[in-house]
Coordinates of C-alpha atoms and ligand atoms in Angstrom, one line a residue:
M1230 CA 72.4 -115.9 -62.0
S1231 CA 72.5 -118.7 -65.2
T1232 CA 72.6 -118.9 -68.5
G1233 CA 70.4 -119.0 -71.4
T1234 CA 70.5 -122.3 -71.5
R1235 CA 70.4 -123.8 -68.7
D1236 CA 67.1 -121.6 -67.7
A1237 CA 64.7 -123.8 -69.9
K1238 CA 62.6 -124.3 -67.3
R1239 CA 62.8 -121.7 -65.0
V1240 CA 60.1 -120.6 -62.9
T1241 CA 58.9 -117.0 -64.0
T1242 CA 55.6 -116.0 -62.1
H1243 CA 53.8 -117.1 -65.6
T1244 CA 54.5 -120.3 -64.3
L1245 CA 53.1 -119.2 -60.8
Q1246 CA 49.7 -118.0 -62.8
E1247 CA 50.3 -121.1 -64.4
M1248 CA 50.6 -122.8 -61.1
K1249 CA 47.2 -121.1 -59.5
S1250 CA 44.9 -121.2 -62.2
K1251 CA 45.6 -125.6 -62.7
G1252 CA 44.9 -125.4 -58.5
V1253 CA 49.2 -126.6 -57.7
P1254 CA 50.3 -124.8 -54.8
I1255 CA 53.8 -122.7 -54.6
A1256 CA 56.4 -123.4 -52.5
M1257 CA 58.5 -120.9 -51.1
L1258 CA 60.7 -120.2 -49.0
T1259 CA 63.8 -117.4 -47.7
A1260 CA 67.5 -117.4 -49.0
Y1261 CA 70.3 -115.4 -48.4
D1262 CA 74.0 -116.4 -49.5
Y1263 CA 74.3 -119.0 -52.6
S1264 CA 75.5 -122.3 -51.4
L1265 CA 71.6 -122.5 -49.5
A1266 CA 69.7 -120.4 -52.2
R1267 CA 72.1 -123.5 -54.4
L1268 CA 70.4 -126.5 -52.2
V1269 CA 66.3 -125.2 -51.6
D1270 CA 66.7 -124.8 -56.1
A1271 CA 68.1 -127.5 -56.6
A1272 CA 65.7 -129.8 -53.9
G1273 CA 62.7 -128.6 -56.4
I1274 CA 61.7 -124.6 -54.6
D1275 CA 59.7 -122.7 -56.7
V1276 CA 60.5 -119.1 -55.1
I1277 CA 63.3 -117.8 -53.3
L1278 CA 62.4 -114.8 -51.3
V1279 CA 65.6 -113.3 -50.3
G1280 CA 63.7 -111.3 -47.8
D1281 CA 64.3 -108.5 -45.5
S1282 CA 64.1 -111.0 -42.3
A1283 CA 67.9 -111.1 -43.6
S1284 CA 68.6 -107.7 -40.8
N1285 CA 67.6 -111.1 -38.2
V1286 CA 68.6 -114.4 -39.6
M1287 CA 71.9 -113.5 -40.4
A1288 CA 72.7 -110.1 -39.1
G1289 CA 71.2 -110.2 -35.6
H1290 CA 69.2 -107.2 -35.9
E1291 CA 66.3 -107.4 -34.1
T1292 CA 64.6 -106.0 -36.7
T1293 CA 64.6 -105.6 -40.4
L1294 CA 64.9 -101.8 -40.1
P1295 CA 68.5 -102.0 -40.0
I1296 CA 69.5 -103.8 -42.6
T1297 CA 69.9 -102.0 -46.3
L1298 CA 70.0 -101.7 -50.2
D1299 CA 73.8 -102.1 -50.4
Q1300 CA 73.2 -105.6 -47.3
M1301 CA 70.2 -106.6 -50.0
I1302 CA 72.0 -106.1 -52.8
Y1303 CA 74.6 -108.1 -51.3
H1304 CA 72.3 -111.2 -50.4
A1305 CA 70.5 -111.2 -53.6
S1306 CA 74.0 -111.6 -55.9
S1307 CA 75.2 -114.1 -53.2
A1308 CA 71.9 -116.3 -53.7
V1309 CA 70.5 -115.9 -57.6
R1310 CA 74.5 -116.9 -58.2
G1311 CA 73.8 -120.7 -56.6
V1312 CA 70.1 -120.8 -58.6
H1313 CA 69.1 -122.1 -61.9
R1314 CA 65.7 -122.8 -61.8
A1315 CA 63.0 -121.5 -59.2
L1316 CA 61.9 -117.1 -59.1
V1317 CA 64.2 -115.0 -57.3
V1318 CA 62.1 -112.3 -54.9
V1319 CA 64.6 -109.4 -53.4
D1320 CA 63.1 -107.4 -49.9
L1321 CA 63.0 -103.9 -50.6
P1322 CA 64.4 -102.6 -47.8
F1323 CA 62.4 -100.5 -44.9
G1324 CA 62.5 -96.5 -46.1
T1325 CA 64.1 -97.4 -49.8
Y1326 CA 60.2 -97.2 -50.8
Q1327 CA 58.3 -95.5 -48.3
G1328 CA 56.8 -92.0 -50.3
N1329 CA 58.7 -91.6 -52.9
T1330 CA 58.6 -92.7 -55.9
K1331 CA 61.3 -91.9 -58.2
G1332 CA 63.7 -93.1 -55.2
A1333 CA 61.9 -96.7 -54.9
L1334 CA 62.3 -96.9 -58.3
N1335 CA 65.9 -96.3 -58.9
S1336 CA 66.2 -98.6 -55.9
A1337 CA 64.0 -101.4 -57.9
I1338 CA 66.5 -100.7 -60.6
R1339 CA 69.7 -101.1 -58.3
I1340 CA 68.9 -103.8 -56.8
M1341 CA 67.8 -105.9 -60.2
K1342 CA 70.7 -104.2 -62.0
E1343 CA 73.4 -105.7 -59.2
S1344 CA 71.8 -109.1 -58.3
G1345 CA 70.3 -110.4 -61.3
A1346 CA 67.1 -111.1 -58.9
H1347 CA 63.7 -111.5 -60.8
A1348 CA 61.4 -109.3 -58.7
V1349 CA 61.2 -107.6 -56.0
K1350 CA 58.3 -107.7 -53.5
L1351 CA 57.4 -104.5 -50.9
E1352 CA 55.1 -104.4 -48.3
G1353 CA 52.1 -101.9 -48.2
G1354 CA 48.6 -101.9 -49.6
R1355 CA 47.3 -98.3 -50.6
E1356 CA 49.8 -96.3 -49.0
V1357 CA 52.8 -97.2 -51.2
L1358 CA 50.7 -97.4 -54.5
G1359 CA 52.6 -95.4 -56.4
S1360 CA 55.6 -96.8 -55.1
I1361 CA 54.3 -100.2 -57.0
E1362 CA 53.6 -98.5 -60.2
R1363 CA 56.7 -96.2 -60.5
I1364 CA 58.6 -99.8 -60.2
L1365 CA 55.6 -101.4 -62.2
T1366 CA 56.7 -98.5 -65.8
A1367 CA 60.6 -100.2 -65.6
G1368 CA 59.1 -104.1 -66.7
I1369 CA 60.7 -105.3 -63.1
P1370 CA 57.6 -107.6 -61.6
V1371 CA 55.9 -107.0 -58.0
M1372 CA 54.7 -109.0 -54.9
G1373 CA 52.9 -107.5 -52.8
H1374 CA 52.8 -107.7 -49.2
L1375 CA 49.1 -108.0 -46.3
G1376 CA 49.0 -108.6 -42.8
L1377 CA 51.4 -108.6 -40.6
T1378 CA 54.2 -106.5 -42.2
P1379 CA 57.6 -106.0 -39.6
Q1380 CA 58.7 -102.4 -40.8
S1381 CA 56.0 -101.5 -39.2
I1382 CA 56.6 -103.6 -36.2
Y1383 CA 56.4 -100.0 -34.1
K1384 CA 53.1 -98.6 -35.9
F1385 CA 51.9 -102.3 -35.2
G1386 CA 53.8 -102.9 -31.2
T1387 CA 53.8 -106.4 -31.0
Y1388 CA 54.0 -109.4 -34.0
V1389 CA 50.4 -110.5 -32.9
V1390 CA 47.3 -112.4 -35.5
R1391 CA 47.0 -108.9 -37.5
A1392 CA 43.4 -108.8 -39.3
K1393 CA 41.5 -109.8 -36.8
E1394 CA 39.3 -107.1 -36.3
E1395 CA 36.4 -106.0 -39.0
A1396 CA 37.9 -102.6 -40.3
E1397 CA 41.2 -103.7 -40.7
A1398 CA 39.9 -106.7 -42.8
Q1399 CA 38.4 -104.9 -44.8
R1400 CA 40.9 -102.4 -45.6
L1401 CA 42.6 -105.9 -46.2
R1402 CA 40.9 -107.0 -48.7
E1403 CA 40.6 -104.1 -50.8
D1404 CA 44.8 -103.4 -50.4
A1405 CA 44.7 -106.8 -52.0
K1406 CA 42.3 -105.5 -54.7
L1407 CA 44.5 -102.9 -55.7
L1408 CA 47.3 -104.5 -55.5
E1409 CA 46.4 -106.6 -58.5
K1410 CA 44.9 -104.1 -60.5
A1411 CA 48.0 -102.4 -60.4
G1412 CA 50.2 -104.9 -61.2
C1413 CA 51.9 -107.4 -58.8
F1414 CA 52.3 -110.7 -60.3
A1415 CA 51.9 -111.6 -57.0
L1416 CA 50.9 -111.6 -52.9
V1417 CA 52.4 -112.8 -49.9
L1418 CA 49.9 -112.4 -46.4
E1419 CA 51.3 -112.5 -43.5
K1420 CA 49.8 -113.5 -40.1
I1421 CA 46.3 -113.1 -40.3
P1422 CA 43.0 -115.2 -39.9
A1423 CA 42.9 -118.7 -42.7
Q1424 CA 39.1 -117.6 -43.5
L1425 CA 40.1 -113.9 -44.5
A1426 CA 43.4 -115.6 -46.4
A1427 CA 40.9 -118.2 -48.5
E1428 CA 39.0 -115.3 -49.1
V1429 CA 41.5 -112.9 -50.4
A1430 CA 43.4 -116.1 -52.4
A1431 CA 40.0 -116.1 -53.9
S1432 CA 38.5 -112.6 -54.5
V1433 CA 41.9 -112.3 -57.4
A1434 CA 43.7 -114.1 -60.1
I1435 CA 47.2 -113.4 -58.8
P1436 CA 48.7 -116.0 -56.8
V1437 CA 48.4 -115.6 -53.7
I1438 CA 50.7 -116.8 -51.2
G1439 CA 50.7 -117.8 -47.0
I1440 CA 52.8 -117.6 -44.1
G1441 CA 50.3 -118.1 -40.6
A1442 CA 47.2 -117.7 -43.4
G1443 CA 46.4 -121.1 -43.1
A1444 CA 45.5 -123.8 -45.9
G1445 CA 43.2 -121.9 -48.0
V1446 CA 45.8 -120.1 -50.0
D1447 CA 47.9 -120.7 -52.9
G1448 CA 51.2 -121.3 -51.5
Q1449 CA 53.2 -121.3 -48.7
V1450 CA 56.2 -119.2 -47.2
L1451 CA 59.7 -119.9 -44.1
V1452 CA 61.9 -118.3 -43.4
L1453 CA 64.4 -121.2 -44.1
H1454 CA 66.9 -120.7 -41.2
D1455 CA 63.1 -121.7 -39.4
M1456 CA 62.4 -124.9 -40.5
L1457 CA 65.9 -126.4 -41.2
G1458 CA 65.4 -126.0 -36.8
I1459 CA 68.9 -123.5 -36.5
N1460 CA 67.0 -121.0 -35.2
Q1461 CA 65.4 -122.5 -31.1
E1462 CA 63.8 -119.7 -30.1
F1463 CA 61.2 -118.7 -32.5
N1464 CA 58.0 -120.9 -32.1
P1465 CA 54.9 -119.2 -34.1
R1466 CA 52.3 -121.7 -34.2
F1467 CA 52.4 -121.8 -37.9
L1468 CA 55.6 -122.9 -37.6
R1469 CA 56.8 -126.4 -39.1
R1470 CA 60.3 -127.9 -38.2
Y1471 CA 61.5 -130.2 -41.2
A1472 CA 65.4 -130.7 -39.4
D1473 CA 67.4 -130.1 -36.3
L1474 CA 70.1 -128.6 -38.2
H1475 CA 70.4 -126.3 -34.3
G1476 CA 71.1 -130.5 -33.0
V1477 CA 73.5 -131.3 -35.9
I1478 CA 75.6 -128.3 -36.2
T1479 CA 76.1 -128.1 -32.4
Q1480 CA 77.0 -131.4 -32.0
A1481 CA 79.1 -132.0 -35.3
V1482 CA 81.1 -128.3 -33.4
A1483 CA 81.3 -130.1 -30.1
S1484 CA 82.4 -133.4 -31.8
Y1485 CA 85.2 -131.5 -33.7
V1486 CA 86.4 -129.6 -30.3
T1487 CA 87.2 -132.7 -28.7
D1488 CA 89.2 -135.3 -31.6
V1489 CA 90.9 -131.5 -31.9
R1490 CA 92.0 -131.3 -28.6
S1491 CA 92.4 -135.5 -28.2
Q1492 CA 94.8 -134.6 -31.5
S1493 CA 93.2 -137.7 -33.2
F1494 CA 91.9 -135.3 -35.8
P1495 CA 93.3 -134.9 -38.2
N1496 CA 94.4 -139.4 -38.5
A1497 CA 96.8 -140.5 -40.7
D1498 CA 94.8 -140.6 -43.9
E1499 CA 93.9 -137.1 -43.1
Q1500 CA 97.0 -135.4 -43.8
Y1501 CA 100.2 -134.9 -46.5
Ligands
LIG1115 O1 61.0 -111.1 -44.8 C1 61.0 -112.0 -45.0 O2 61.7 -113.4 -44.6 C2 59.7 -112.2 -45.2 C3 58.4 -113.1 -44.9 C4 58.3 -113.7 -44.1 C5 57.7 -113.4 -46.0 O3 59.6 -111.2 -45.8

């Protein structure tokens, strides 16, 4: 975490609330390490999410379930060291907050104490309300996450769009209200119909950040490695690619291999 003087213009939960009030869209991306968090922060992002998508992106797991609290703290503390402006939010990993409010509080406290992050995020609605309320008692800001919640993938069975049916949509509307009432400072809505997301964003006073939830919300979040085009296999409709780092990196490494083999690297200027 940076020092007090450099924190003068730091984004806080209040900044995000003001942005919603003024109609200024919030830009959020994931980052899991020092170097990329530093770049993303310097480029002007408002919120950095140390997501449990690190389980997929950084560790190559099929789901977000295996990542541990210690691993999340490692990623979060690395990212925090690169950030001077953005609000850093850290996912509570699967199994560290469900069904045990004291355990949830302890997990959130460990993240805040050991990483220097500014807030936590957790997945779910009414079923995790007790955990959210308990974490909030310690003064830890909580971001909610509804819609497609990847930690429940084995309950859903697939990663398809959620809340298309009215019963699930109604439950989501109610959960958004419950999370707001409990004191969450913001909400992520993942992969739900754009119309429903816009309705929810208009119905709550807290900022609503969407991923695959259309343009009618208060901000957008993407997984950094996806929007940079590092991962070519993941192609959901909602993903816009802003770079082709797969091509850039592959080309750079291939050129390096060629230069090493041909002994054109290092040249006379590149040695002592
Ligand atoms: O872990 C993550 O990257 C997330 C985003 C998809 C919102 O939760």
